[in-house]
PDB file of C-alpha atoms and ligand atoms in Angstrom:
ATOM      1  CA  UNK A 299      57.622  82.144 -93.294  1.00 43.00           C
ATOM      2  CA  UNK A 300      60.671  84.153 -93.095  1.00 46.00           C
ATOM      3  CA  UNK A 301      60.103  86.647 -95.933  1.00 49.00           C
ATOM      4  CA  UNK A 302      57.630  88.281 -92.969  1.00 55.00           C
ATOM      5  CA  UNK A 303      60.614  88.647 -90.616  1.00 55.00           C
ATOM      6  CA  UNK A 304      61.602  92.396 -90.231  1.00 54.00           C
ATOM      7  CA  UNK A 305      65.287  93.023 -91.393  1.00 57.00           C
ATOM      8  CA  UNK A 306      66.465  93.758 -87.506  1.00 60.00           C
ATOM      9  CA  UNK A 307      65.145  90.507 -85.013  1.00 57.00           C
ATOM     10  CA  UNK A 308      65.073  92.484 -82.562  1.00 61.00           C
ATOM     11  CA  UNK A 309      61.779  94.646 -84.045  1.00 62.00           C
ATOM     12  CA  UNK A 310      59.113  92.707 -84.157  1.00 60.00           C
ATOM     13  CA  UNK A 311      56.389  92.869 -87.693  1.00 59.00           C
ATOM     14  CA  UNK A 312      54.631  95.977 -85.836  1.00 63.00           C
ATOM     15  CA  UNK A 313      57.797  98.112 -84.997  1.00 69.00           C
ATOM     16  CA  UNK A 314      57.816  97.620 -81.516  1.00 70.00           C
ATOM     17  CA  UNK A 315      61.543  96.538 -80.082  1.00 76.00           C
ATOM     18  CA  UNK A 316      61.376  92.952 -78.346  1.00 74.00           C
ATOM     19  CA  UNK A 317      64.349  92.209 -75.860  1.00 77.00           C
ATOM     20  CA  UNK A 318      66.295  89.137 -77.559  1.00 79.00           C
ATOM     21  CA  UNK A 319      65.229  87.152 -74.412  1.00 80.00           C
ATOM     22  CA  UNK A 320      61.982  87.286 -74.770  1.00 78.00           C
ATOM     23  CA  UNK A 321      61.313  87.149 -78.502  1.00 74.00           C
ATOM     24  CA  UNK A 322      60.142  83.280 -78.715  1.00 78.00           C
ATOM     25  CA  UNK A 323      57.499  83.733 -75.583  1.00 80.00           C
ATOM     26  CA  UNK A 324      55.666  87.135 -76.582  1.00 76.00           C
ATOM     27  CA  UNK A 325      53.115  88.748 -79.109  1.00 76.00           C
ATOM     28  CA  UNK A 326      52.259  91.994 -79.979  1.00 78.00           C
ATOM     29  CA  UNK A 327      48.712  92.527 -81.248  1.00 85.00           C
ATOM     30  CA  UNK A 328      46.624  95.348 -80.899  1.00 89.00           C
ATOM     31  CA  UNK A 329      43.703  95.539 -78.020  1.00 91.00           C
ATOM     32  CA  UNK A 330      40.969  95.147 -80.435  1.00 92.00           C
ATOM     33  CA  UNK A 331      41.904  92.085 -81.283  1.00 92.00           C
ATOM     34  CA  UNK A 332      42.366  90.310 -78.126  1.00 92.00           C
ATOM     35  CA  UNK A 333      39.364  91.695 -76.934  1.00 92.00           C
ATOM     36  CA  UNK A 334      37.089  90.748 -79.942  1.00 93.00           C
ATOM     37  CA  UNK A 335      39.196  87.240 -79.834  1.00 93.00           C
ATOM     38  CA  UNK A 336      37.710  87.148 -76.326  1.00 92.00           C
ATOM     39  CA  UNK A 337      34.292  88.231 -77.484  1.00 93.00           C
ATOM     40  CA  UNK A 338      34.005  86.152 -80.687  1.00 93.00           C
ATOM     41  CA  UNK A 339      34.812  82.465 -78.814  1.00 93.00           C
ATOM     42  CA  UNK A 340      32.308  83.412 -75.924  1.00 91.00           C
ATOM     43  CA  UNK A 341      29.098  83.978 -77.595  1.00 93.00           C
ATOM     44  CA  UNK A 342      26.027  83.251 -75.660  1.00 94.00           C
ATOM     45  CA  UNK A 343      22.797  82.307 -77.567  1.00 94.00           C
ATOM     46  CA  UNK A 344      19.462  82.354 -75.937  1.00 93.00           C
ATOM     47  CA  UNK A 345      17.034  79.257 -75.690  1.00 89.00           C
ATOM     48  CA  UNK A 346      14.272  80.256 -77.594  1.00 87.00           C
ATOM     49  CA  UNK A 347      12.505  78.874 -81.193  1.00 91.00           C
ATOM     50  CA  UNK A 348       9.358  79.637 -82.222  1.00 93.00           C
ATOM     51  CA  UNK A 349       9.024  77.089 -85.188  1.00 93.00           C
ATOM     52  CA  UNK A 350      10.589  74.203 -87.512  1.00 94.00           C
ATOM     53  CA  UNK A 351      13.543  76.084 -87.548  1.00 94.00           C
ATOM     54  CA  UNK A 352      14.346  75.719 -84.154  1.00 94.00           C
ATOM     55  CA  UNK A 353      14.419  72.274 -84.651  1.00 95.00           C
ATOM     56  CA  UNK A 354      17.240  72.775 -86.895  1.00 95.00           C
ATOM     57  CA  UNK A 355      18.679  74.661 -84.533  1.00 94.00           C
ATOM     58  CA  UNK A 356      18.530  72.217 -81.940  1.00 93.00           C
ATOM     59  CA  UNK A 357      20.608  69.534 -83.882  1.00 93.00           C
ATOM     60  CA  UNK A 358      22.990  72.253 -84.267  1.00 93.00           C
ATOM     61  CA  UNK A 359      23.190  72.201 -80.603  1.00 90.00           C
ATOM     62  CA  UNK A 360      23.545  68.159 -80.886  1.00 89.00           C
ATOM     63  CA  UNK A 361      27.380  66.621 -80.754  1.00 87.00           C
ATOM     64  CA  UNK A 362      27.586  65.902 -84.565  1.00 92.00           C
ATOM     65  CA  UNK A 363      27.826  69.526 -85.734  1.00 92.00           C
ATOM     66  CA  UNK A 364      30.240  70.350 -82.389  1.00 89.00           C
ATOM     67  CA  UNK A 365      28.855  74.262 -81.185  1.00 90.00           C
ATOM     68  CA  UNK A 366      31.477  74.092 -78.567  1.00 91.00           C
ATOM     69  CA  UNK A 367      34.247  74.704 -80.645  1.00 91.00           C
ATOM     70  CA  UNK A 368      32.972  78.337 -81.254  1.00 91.00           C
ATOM     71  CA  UNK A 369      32.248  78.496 -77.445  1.00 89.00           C
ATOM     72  CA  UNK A 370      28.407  78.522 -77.815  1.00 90.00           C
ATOM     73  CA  UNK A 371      27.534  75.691 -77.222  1.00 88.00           C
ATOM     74  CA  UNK A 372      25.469  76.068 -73.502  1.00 88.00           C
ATOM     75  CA  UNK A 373      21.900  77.947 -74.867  1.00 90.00           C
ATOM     76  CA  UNK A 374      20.940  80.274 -71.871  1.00 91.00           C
ATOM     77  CA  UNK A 375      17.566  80.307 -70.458  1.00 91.00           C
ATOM     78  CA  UNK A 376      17.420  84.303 -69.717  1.00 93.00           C
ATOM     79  CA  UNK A 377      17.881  87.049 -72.108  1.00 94.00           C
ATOM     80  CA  UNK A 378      19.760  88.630 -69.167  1.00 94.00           C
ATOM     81  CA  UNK A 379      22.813  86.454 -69.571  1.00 93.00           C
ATOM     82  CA  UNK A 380      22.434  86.309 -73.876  1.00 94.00           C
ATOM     83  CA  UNK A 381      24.831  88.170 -76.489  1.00 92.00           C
ATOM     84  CA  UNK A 382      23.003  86.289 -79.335  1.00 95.00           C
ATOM     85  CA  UNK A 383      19.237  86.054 -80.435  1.00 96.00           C
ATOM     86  CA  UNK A 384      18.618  83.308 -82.903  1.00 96.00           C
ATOM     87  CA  UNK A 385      15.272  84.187 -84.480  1.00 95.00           C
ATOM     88  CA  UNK A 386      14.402  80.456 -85.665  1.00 94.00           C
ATOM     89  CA  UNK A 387      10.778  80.053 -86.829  1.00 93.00           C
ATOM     90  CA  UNK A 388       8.041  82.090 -87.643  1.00 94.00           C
ATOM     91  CA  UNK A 389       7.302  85.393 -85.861  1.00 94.00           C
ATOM     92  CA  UNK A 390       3.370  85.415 -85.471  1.00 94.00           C
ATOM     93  CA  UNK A 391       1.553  88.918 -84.033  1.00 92.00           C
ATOM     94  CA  UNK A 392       1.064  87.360 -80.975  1.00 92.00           C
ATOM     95  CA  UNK A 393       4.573  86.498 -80.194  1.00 93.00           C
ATOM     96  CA  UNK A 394       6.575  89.920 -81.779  1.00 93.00           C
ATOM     97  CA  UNK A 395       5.945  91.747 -78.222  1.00 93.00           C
ATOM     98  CA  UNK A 396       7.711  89.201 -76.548  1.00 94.00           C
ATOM     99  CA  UNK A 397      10.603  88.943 -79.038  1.00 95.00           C
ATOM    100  CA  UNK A 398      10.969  92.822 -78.651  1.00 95.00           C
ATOM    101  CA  UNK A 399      11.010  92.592 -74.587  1.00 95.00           C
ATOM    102  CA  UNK A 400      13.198  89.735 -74.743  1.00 95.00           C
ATOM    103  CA  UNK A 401      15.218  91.441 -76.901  1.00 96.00           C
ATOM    104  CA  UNK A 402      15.639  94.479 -74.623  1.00 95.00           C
ATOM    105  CA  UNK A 403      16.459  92.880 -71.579  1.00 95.00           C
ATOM    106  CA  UNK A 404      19.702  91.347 -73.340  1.00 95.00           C
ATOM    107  CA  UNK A 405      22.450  93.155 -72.333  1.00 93.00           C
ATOM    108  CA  UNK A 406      25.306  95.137 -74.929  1.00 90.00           C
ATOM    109  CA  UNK A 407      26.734  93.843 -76.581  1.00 92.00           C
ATOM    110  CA  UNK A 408      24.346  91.689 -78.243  1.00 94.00           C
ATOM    111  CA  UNK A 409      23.265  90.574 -81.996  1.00 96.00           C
ATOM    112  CA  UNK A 410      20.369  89.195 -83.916  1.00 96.00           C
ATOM    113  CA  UNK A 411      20.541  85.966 -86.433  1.00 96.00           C
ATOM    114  CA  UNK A 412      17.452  85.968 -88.429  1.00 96.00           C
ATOM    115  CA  UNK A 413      17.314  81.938 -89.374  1.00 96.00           C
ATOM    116  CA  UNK A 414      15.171  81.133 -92.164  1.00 94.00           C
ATOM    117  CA  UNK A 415      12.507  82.714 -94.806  1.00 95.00           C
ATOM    118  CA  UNK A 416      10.010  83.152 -92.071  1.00 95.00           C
ATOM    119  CA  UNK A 417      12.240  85.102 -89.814  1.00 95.00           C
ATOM    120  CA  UNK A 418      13.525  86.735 -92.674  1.00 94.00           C
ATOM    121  CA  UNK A 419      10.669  88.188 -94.434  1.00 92.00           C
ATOM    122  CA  UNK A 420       7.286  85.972 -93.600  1.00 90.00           C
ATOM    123  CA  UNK A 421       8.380  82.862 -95.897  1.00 90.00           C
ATOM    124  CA  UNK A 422       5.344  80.938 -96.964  1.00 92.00           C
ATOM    125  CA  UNK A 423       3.488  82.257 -94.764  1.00 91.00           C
ATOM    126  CA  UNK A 424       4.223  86.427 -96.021  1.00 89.00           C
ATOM    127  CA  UNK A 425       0.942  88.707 -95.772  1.00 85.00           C
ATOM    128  CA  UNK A 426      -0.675  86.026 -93.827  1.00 87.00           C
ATOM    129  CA  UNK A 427      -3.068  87.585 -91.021  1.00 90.00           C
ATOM    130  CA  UNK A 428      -1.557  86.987 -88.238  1.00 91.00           C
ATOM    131  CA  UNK A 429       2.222  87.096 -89.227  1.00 93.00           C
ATOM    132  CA  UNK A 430       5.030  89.888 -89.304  1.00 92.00           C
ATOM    133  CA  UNK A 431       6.684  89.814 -92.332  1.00 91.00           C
ATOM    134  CA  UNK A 432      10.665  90.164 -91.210  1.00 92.00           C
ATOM    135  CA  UNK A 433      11.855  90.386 -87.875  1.00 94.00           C
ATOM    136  CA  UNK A 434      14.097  93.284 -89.057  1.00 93.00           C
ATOM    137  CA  UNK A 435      10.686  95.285 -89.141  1.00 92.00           C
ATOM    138  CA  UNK A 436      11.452  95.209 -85.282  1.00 93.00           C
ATOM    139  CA  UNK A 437      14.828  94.395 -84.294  1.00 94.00           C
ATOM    140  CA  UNK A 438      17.841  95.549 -86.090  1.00 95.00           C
ATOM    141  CA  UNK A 439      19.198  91.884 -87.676  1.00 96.00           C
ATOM    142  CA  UNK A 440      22.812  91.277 -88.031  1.00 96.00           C
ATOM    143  CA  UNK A 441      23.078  88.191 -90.088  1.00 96.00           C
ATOM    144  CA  UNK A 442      20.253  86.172 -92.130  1.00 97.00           C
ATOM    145  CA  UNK A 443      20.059  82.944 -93.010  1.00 96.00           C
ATOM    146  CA  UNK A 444      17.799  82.267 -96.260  1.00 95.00           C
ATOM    147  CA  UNK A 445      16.603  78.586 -96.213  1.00 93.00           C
ATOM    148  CA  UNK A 446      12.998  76.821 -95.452  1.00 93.00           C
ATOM    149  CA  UNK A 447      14.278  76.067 -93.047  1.00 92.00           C
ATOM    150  CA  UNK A 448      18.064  76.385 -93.265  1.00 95.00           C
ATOM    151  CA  UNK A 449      20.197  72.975 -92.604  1.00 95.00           C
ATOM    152  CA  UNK A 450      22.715  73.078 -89.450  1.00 95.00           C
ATOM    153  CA  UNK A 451      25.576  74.151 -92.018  1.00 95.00           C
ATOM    154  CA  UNK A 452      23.755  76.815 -92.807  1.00 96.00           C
ATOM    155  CA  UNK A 453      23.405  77.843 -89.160  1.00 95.00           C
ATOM    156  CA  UNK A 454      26.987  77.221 -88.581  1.00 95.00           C
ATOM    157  CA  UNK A 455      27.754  79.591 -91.536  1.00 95.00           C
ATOM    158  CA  UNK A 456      25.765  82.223 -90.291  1.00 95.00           C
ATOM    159  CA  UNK A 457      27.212  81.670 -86.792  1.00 95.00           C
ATOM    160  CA  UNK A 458      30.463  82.375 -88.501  1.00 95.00           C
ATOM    161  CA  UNK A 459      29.286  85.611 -89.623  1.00 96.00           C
ATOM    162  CA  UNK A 460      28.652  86.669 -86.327  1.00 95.00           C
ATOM    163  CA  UNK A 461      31.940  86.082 -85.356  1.00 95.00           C
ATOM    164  CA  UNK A 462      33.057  87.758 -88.552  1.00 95.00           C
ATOM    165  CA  UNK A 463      31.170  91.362 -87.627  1.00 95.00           C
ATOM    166  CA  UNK A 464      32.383  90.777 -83.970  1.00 95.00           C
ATOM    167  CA  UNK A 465      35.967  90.775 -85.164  1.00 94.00           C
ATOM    168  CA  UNK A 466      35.310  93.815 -87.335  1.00 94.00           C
ATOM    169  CA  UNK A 467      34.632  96.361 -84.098  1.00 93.00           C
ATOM    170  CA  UNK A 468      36.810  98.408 -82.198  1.00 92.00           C
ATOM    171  CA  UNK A 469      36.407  98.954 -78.785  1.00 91.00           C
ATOM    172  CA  UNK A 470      36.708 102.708 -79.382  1.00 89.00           C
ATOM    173  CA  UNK A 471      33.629 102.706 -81.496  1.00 89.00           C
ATOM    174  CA  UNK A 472      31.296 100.480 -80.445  1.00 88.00           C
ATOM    175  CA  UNK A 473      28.278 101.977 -78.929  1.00 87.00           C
ATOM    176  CA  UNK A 474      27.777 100.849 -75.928  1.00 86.00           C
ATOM    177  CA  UNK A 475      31.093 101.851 -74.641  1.00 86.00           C
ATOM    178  CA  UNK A 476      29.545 105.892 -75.555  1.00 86.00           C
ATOM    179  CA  UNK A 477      28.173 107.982 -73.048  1.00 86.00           C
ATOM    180  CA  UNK A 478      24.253 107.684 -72.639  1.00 85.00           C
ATOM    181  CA  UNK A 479      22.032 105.440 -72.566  1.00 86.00           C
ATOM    182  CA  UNK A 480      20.888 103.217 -75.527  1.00 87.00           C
ATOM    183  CA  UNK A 481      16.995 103.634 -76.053  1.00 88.00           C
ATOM    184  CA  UNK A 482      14.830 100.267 -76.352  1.00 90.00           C
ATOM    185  CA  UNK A 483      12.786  99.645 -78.602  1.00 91.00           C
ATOM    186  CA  UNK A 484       9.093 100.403 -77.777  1.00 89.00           C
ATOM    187  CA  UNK A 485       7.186  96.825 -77.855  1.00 91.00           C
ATOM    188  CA  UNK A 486       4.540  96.446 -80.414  1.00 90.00           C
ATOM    189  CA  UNK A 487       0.920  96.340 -78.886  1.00 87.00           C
ATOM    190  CA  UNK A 488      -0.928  93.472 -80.295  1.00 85.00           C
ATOM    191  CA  UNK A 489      -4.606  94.232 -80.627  1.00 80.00           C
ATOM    192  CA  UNK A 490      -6.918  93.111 -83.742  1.00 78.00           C
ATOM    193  CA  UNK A 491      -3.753  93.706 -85.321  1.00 81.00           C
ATOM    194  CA  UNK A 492      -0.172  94.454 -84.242  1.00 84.00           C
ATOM    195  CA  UNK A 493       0.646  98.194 -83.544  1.00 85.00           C
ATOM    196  CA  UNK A 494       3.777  99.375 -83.579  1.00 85.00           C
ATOM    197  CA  UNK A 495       4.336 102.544 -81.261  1.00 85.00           C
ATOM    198  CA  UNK A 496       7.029 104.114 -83.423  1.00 85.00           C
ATOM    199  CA  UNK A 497       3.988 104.362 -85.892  1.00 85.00           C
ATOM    200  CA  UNK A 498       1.652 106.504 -83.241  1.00 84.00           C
ATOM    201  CA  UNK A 499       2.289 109.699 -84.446  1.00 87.00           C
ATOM    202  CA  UNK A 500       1.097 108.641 -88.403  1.00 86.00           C
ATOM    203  CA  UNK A 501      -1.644 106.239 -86.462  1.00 83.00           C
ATOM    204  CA  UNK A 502      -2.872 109.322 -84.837  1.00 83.00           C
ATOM    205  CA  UNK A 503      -3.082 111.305 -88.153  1.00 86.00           C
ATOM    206  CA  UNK A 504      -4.337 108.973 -90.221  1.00 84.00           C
ATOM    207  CA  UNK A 505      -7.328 107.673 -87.553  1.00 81.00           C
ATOM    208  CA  UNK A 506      -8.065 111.707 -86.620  1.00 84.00           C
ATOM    209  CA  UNK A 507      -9.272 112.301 -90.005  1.00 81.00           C
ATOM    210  CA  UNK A 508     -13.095 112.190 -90.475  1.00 80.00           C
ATOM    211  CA  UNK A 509     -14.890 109.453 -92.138  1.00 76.00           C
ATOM    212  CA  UNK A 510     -15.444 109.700 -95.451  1.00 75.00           C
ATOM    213  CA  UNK A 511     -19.359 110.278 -95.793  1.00 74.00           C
ATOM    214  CA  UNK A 512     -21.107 107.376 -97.593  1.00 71.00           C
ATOM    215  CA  UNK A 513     -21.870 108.036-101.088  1.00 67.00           C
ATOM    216  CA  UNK A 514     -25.616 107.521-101.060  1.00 64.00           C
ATOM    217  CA  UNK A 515     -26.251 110.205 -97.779  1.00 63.00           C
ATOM    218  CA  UNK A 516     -23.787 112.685 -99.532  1.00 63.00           C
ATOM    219  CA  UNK A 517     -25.833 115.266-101.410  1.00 61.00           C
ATOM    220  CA  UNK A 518     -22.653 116.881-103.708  1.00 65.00           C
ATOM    221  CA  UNK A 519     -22.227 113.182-104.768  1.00 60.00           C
ATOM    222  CA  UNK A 520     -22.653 113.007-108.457  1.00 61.00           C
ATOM    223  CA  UNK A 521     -26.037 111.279-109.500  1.00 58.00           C
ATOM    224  CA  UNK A 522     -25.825 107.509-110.497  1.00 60.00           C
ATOM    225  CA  UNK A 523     -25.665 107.030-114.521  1.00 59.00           C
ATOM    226  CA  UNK A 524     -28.696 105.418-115.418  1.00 57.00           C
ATOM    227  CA  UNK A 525     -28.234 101.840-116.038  1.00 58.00           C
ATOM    228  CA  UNK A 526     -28.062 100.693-119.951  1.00 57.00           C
ATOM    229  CA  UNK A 527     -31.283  99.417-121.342  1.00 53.00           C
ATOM    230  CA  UNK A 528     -31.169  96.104-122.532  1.00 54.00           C
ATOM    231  CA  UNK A 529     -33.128  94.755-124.987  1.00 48.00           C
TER     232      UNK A 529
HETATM  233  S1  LIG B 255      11.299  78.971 -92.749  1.00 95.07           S
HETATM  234 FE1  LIG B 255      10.279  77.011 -93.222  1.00 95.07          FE
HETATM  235  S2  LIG B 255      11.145  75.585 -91.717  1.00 95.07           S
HETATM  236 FE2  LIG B 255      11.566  77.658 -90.955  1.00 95.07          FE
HETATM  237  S3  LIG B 255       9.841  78.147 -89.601  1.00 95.07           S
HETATM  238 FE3  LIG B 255       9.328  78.905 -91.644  1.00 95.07          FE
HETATM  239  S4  LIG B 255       8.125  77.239 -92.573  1.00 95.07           S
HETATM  240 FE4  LIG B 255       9.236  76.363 -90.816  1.00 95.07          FE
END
């Protein structure tokens, strides 16, 4: 421990000069620490699930695995007072509008944790008719947790992450400190199939062509080979 100790005692590791008096009761970090230590033990994640996983998720909420010690361990009801969406289960047509509003009324800062190979990318149910495959096609995802579904530990890992990207950011940077407003994200329409209104413009282009004109009424369509004779 004392290799660390600058030469002078007086000058603390960072090169700022500490009064003899006070150099056993004060630190010197720098502010994006503190305020990321803040952020990173206060993490709020929003009761929601949508499938098995959230049962998982759940007993990570249970005593044995002990949430509280990373400060998030009260799941709140509104996305209003959420910094964390835990995508746990399988996102289905019908309910990717309401992840995407949900997600827009959480306030900055906030994250996504995309739990388990549905969440992910569809799991076993990928190209299935009425599933998305990947959240991320919607949401920007921070951390993913592969796993069908993923065990508590594997939850606790990936809440670790979180924590990990939250200490990584500087206060200076981070965008929702910058002028202007952030944009949401335009909620997907669900119809006969989902439609995602980022995707109008190439909707629009692709639906304004004309049909194509059925090969028996089209009269520059080449003429049908004869069949083979058979004998
Ligand atoms: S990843 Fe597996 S456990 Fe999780 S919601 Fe999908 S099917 Fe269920």
């Amino acid at each position: 421990m004392t290799e660390n100790r600058p030469a002078n005692p007086t000058v603390n590791t960072a090169g700022y000069e500490v009064p003899p008096e006070l150099r056993q009761n004060i630190a010197i970090t720098t502010l994006d620490k503190i305020w990321n230590m803040g952020r990173r033990y206060s993490v709020w994640p929003m009761m929601f699930g949508l499938a098995c996983c959230a049962i998982e998720m759940i007993c990570t909420a249970a005593s044995r695995y002990d949430l509280a010690r990373f400060g998030m361990e009260v799941m709140r009801p509104s996305p209003r007072q959420s910094d964390l969406m835990i995508v746990s289960g399988t996102v289905t047509k019908k309910m990717i509008p309401q992840i995407v509003r949900l997600y827009n009324q959480m306030p900055e800062p906030k994250y996504v944790l995309s739990m388990g190979a549905c969440a992910s990318g569809g799991g076993p149910f990928k190209e299935g008719y009425n599933v998305v495959s990947g959240v991320d096609q919607y949401v920007p995802v921070d951390v993913y947790i592969p796993g069908c579904p993923p065990t508590p530990q594997a939850l606790l890992n990936g809440l670790m992450k979180i924590q990990e990207k939250i200490d990584s950011e500087s206060i200076t940077k981070v965008r929702w400190y910058r002028k202007g407003e952030i944009p949401e994200i335009p909620v997907p329409l669900l119809g006969p199939d989902i439609i995602d209104p980022r995707e109008n413009a190439m909707i629009k282009e692709y639906t304004s062509k004309p049909a194509p004109v059925p090969l028996a009424a089209n009269p520059q369509a080449p003429a049908t080979p004869p069949a083979a004779a058979t004998s």
